[in-house]
Short mmCIF file of C-alpha atoms and ligand atoms in Angstrom, two decimals:
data_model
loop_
_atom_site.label_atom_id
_atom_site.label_comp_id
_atom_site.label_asym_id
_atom_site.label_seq_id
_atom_site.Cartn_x
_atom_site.Cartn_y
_atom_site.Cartn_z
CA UNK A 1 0.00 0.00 0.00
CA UNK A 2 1.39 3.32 -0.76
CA UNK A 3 0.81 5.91 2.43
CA UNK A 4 2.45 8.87 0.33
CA UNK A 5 -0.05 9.26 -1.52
CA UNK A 6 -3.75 10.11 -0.62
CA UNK A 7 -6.32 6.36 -0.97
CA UNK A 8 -9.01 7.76 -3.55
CA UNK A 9 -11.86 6.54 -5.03
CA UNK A 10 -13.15 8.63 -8.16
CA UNK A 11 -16.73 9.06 -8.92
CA UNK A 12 -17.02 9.11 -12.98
CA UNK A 13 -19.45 9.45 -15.25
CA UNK A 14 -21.39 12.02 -17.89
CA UNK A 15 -22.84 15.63 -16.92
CA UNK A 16 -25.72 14.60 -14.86
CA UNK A 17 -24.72 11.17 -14.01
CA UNK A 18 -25.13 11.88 -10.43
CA UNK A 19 -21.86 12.36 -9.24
CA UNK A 20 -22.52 15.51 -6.92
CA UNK A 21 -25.25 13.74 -5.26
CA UNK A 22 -23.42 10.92 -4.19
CA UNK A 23 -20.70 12.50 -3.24
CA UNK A 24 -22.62 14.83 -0.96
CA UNK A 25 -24.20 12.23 0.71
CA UNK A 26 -20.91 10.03 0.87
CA UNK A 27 -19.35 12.86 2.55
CA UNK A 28 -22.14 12.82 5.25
CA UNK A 29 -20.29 9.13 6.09
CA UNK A 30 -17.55 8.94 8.51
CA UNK A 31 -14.26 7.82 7.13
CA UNK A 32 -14.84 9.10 3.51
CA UNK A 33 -13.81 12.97 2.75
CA UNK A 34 -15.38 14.24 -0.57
CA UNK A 35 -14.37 16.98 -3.12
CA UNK A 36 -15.79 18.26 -6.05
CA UNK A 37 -13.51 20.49 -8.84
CA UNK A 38 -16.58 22.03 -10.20
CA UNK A 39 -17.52 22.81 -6.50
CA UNK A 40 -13.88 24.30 -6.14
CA UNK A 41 -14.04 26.88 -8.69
CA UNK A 42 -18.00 28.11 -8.30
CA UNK A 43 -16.47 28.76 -4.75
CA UNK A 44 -14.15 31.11 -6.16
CA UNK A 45 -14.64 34.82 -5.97
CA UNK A 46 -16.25 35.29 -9.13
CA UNK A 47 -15.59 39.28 -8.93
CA UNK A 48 -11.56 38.19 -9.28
CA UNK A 49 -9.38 38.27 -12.15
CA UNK A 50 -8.99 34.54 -11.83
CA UNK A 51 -12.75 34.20 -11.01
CA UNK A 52 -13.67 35.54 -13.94
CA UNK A 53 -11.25 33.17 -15.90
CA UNK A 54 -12.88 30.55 -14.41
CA UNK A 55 -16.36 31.25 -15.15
CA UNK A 56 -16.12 31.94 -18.61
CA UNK A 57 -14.78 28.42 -19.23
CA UNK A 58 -17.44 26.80 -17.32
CA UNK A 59 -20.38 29.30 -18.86
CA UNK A 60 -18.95 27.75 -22.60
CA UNK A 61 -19.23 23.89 -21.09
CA UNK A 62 -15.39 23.73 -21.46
CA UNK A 63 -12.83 22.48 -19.46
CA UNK A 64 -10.30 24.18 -17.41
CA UNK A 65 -6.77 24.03 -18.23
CA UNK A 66 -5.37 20.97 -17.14
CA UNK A 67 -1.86 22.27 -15.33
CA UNK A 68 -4.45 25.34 -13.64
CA UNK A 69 -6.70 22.66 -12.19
CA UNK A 70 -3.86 20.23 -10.57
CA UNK A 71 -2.37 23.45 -9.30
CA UNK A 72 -4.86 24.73 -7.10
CA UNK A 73 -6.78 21.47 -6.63
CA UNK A 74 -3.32 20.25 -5.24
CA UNK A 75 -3.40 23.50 -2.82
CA UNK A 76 -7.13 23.46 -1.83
CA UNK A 77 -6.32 19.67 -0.63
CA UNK A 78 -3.27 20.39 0.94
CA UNK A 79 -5.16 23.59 3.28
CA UNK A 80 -8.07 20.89 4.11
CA UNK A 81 -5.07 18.58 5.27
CA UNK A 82 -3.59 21.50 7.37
CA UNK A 83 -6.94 22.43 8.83
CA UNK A 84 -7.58 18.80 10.02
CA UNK A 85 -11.04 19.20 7.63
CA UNK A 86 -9.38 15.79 5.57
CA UNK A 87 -7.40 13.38 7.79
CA UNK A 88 -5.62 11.25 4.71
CA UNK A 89 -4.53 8.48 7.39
CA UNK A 90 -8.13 7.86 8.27
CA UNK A 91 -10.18 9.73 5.58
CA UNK A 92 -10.85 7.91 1.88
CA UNK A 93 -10.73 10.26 -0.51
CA UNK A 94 -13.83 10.69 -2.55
CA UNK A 95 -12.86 12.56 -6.17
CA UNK A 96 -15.87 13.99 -7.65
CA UNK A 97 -15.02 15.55 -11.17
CA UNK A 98 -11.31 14.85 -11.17
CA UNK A 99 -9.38 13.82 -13.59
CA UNK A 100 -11.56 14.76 -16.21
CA UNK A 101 -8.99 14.34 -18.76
CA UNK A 102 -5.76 12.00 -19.79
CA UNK A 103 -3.17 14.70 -18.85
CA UNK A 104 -5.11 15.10 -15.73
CA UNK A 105 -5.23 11.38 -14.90
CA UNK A 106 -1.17 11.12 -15.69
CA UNK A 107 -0.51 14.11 -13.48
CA UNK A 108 -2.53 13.33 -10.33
CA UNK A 109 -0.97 10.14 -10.07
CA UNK A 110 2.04 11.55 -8.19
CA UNK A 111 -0.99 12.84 -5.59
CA UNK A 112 -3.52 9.83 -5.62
CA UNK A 113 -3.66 5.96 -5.19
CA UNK A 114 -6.78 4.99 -7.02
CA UNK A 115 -8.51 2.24 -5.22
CA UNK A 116 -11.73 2.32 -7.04
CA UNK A 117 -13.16 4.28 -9.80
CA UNK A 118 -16.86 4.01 -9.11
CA UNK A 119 -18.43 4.65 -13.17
CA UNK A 120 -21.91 6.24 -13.08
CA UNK A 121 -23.33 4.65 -16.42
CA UNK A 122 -25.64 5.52 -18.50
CA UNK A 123 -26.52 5.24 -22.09
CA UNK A 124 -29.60 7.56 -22.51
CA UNK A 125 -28.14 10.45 -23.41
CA UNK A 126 -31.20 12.95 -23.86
CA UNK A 127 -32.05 11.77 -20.20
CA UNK A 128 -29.22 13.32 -18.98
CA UNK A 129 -29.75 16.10 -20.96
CA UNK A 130 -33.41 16.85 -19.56
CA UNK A 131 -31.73 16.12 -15.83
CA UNK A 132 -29.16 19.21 -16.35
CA UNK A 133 -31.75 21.61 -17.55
CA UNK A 134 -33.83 20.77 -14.71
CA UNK A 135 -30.47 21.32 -12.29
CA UNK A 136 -29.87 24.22 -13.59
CA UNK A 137 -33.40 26.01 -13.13
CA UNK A 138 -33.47 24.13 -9.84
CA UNK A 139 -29.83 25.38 -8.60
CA UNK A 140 -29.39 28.62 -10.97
CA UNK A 141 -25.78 26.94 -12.59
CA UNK A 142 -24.47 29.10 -15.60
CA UNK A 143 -22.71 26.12 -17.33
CA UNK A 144 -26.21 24.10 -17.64
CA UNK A 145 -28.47 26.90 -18.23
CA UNK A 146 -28.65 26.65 -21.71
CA UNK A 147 -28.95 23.10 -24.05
CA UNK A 148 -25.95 23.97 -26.11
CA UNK A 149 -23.65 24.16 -23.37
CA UNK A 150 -25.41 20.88 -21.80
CA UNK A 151 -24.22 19.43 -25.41
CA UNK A 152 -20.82 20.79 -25.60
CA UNK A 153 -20.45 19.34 -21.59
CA UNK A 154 -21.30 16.13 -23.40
CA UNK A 155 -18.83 16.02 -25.91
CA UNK A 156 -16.32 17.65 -23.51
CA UNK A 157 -16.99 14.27 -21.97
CA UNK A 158 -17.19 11.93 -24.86
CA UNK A 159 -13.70 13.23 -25.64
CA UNK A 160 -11.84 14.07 -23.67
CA UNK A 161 -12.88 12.51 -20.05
CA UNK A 162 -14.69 8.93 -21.11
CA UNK A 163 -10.82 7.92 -22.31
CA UNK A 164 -9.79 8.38 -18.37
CA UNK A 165 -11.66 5.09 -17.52
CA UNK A 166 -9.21 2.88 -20.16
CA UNK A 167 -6.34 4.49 -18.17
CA UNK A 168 -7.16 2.33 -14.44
CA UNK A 169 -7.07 -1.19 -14.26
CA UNK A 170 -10.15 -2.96 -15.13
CA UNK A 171 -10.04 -4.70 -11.57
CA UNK A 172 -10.56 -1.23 -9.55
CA UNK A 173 -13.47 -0.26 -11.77
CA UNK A 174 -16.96 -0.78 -10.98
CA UNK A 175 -20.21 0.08 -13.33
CA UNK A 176 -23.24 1.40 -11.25
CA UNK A 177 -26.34 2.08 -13.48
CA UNK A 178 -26.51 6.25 -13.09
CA UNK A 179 -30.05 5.82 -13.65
CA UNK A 180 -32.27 4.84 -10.75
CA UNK A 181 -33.23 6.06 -7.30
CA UNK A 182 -31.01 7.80 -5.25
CA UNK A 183 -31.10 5.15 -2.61
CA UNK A 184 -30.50 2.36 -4.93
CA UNK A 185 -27.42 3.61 -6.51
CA UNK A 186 -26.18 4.79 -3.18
CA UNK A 187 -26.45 1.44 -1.65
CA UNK A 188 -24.51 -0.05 -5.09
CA UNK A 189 -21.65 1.97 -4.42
CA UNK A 190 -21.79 1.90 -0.56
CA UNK A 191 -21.70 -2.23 -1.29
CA UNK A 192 -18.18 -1.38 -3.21
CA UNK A 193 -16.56 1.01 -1.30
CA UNK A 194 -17.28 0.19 2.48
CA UNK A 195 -14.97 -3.24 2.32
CA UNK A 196 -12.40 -0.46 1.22
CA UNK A 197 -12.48 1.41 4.69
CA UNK A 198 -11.69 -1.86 6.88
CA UNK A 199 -8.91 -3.00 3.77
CA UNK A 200 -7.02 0.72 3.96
CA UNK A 201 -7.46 1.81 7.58
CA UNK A 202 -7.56 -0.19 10.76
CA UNK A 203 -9.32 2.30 12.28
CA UNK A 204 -11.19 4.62 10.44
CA UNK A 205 -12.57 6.46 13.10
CA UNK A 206 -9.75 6.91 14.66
CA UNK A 207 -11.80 5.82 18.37
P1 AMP B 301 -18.97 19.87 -12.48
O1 AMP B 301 -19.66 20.55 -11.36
O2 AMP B 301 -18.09 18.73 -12.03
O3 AMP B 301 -19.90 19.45 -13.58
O4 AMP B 301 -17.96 20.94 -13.12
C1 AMP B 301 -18.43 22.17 -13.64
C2 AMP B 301 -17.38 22.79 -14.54
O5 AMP B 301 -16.19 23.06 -13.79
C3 AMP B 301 -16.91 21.95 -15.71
O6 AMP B 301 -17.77 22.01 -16.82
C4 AMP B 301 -15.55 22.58 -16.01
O7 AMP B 301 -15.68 23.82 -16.68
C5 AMP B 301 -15.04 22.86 -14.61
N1 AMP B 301 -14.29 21.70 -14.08
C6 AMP B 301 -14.62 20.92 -13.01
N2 AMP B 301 -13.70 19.96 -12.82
C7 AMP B 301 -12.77 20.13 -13.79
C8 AMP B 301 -11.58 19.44 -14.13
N3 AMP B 301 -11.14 18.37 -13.44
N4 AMP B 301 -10.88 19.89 -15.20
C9 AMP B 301 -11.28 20.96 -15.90
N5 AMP B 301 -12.39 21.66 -15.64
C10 AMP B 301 -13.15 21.25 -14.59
#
């Protein structure tokens, strides 16, 4: 097992796949710390310079540069360390939204062991799409308030982030059907990821 670097599991899938939901409610369990990219830079100032920078990729369904995101996503995680918020000998790292691309993936593997990759699948496409637009009205987000940039997310992810998955081995990835209730998907991933708390940390409560 390698201790230098932070035990992650990755939530993947599409736009709308779910991934913010789980996560949220992952986070609420003990022994699992979660953190979302896209939550990282709506929380930036968006009156900044680099705010502003920000926002205008995310309001055109495009990614951030790669070397900007592993820069400050490696300093946001190293603060929550300092602050005791994310405790990496007794916390699994939930990834929501990160790596979202190949150069990504290659780069944060100096940061992260991978220990599972949980894949939100789903094949119905326009489902998604009608999920988003309903988010967005729902939540007031910029980057899904209007269907082209809900389309341009998609093939943001056909093409550049769906080629992340062939880069972990088969064996740490696991296929939960995005589509479903809540409950149901929560208590497929729960299934995969709880043997992982007893398997990394002896005691993840630290008690
Ligand atoms: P999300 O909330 O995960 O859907 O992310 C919203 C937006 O934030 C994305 O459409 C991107 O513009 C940006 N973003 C989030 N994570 C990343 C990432 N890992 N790389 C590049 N851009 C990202």
């Amino acid at each position: 097992m390698n201790r230098d670097r932070y035990q992650t599991v990755l939530l993947f899938g599409a736009p709308g796949a779910g991934k913010g939901t789980q996560g949220k409610i992952l986070a609420q369990v003990p022994g699992f710390f979660h953190m979302s990219t896209g939550e990282m830079f709506r929380n930036i100032d968006i009156s900044s310079e680099i705010g502003k920078v920000f926002r205008s990729y995310m309001t055109r369904g495009e990614l951030v540069p790669d070397d900007v995101v592993i820069k400050l996503w490696s300093q946001t995680i190293h603060a929550y360390t300092i602050l005791r918020l994310y405790k990496p000998e007794q916390d699994i790292l939930v990834l929501d939204g990160l790596p979202r691309s190949v150069p990504q993936a290659r780069m944060m593997h100096k940061y992260i062991d991978v220990l599972k990759v949980v894949h939100l699948a789903c094949d119905n496409k326009e489902e998604m799409i009608k999920r988003l637009a309903k988010r967005a009205l729902r939540e007031g987000r910029p980057d899904d308030a209007k269907e082209d940039v809900i389309r341009r997310r998609w093939d943001v992810y056909e093409k550049e982030t769906f080629p992340v998955l062939a880069t972990y081995p088969k064996s740490t990835i696991v296929d939960v059907n995005a589509v479903g209730s809540p409950a149901v998907i929560l208590a497929k991933i729960l299934e995969a990821l709880a043997p992982l708390q007893d398997r990394h940390f002896q005691n993840p409560l630290g008690a």
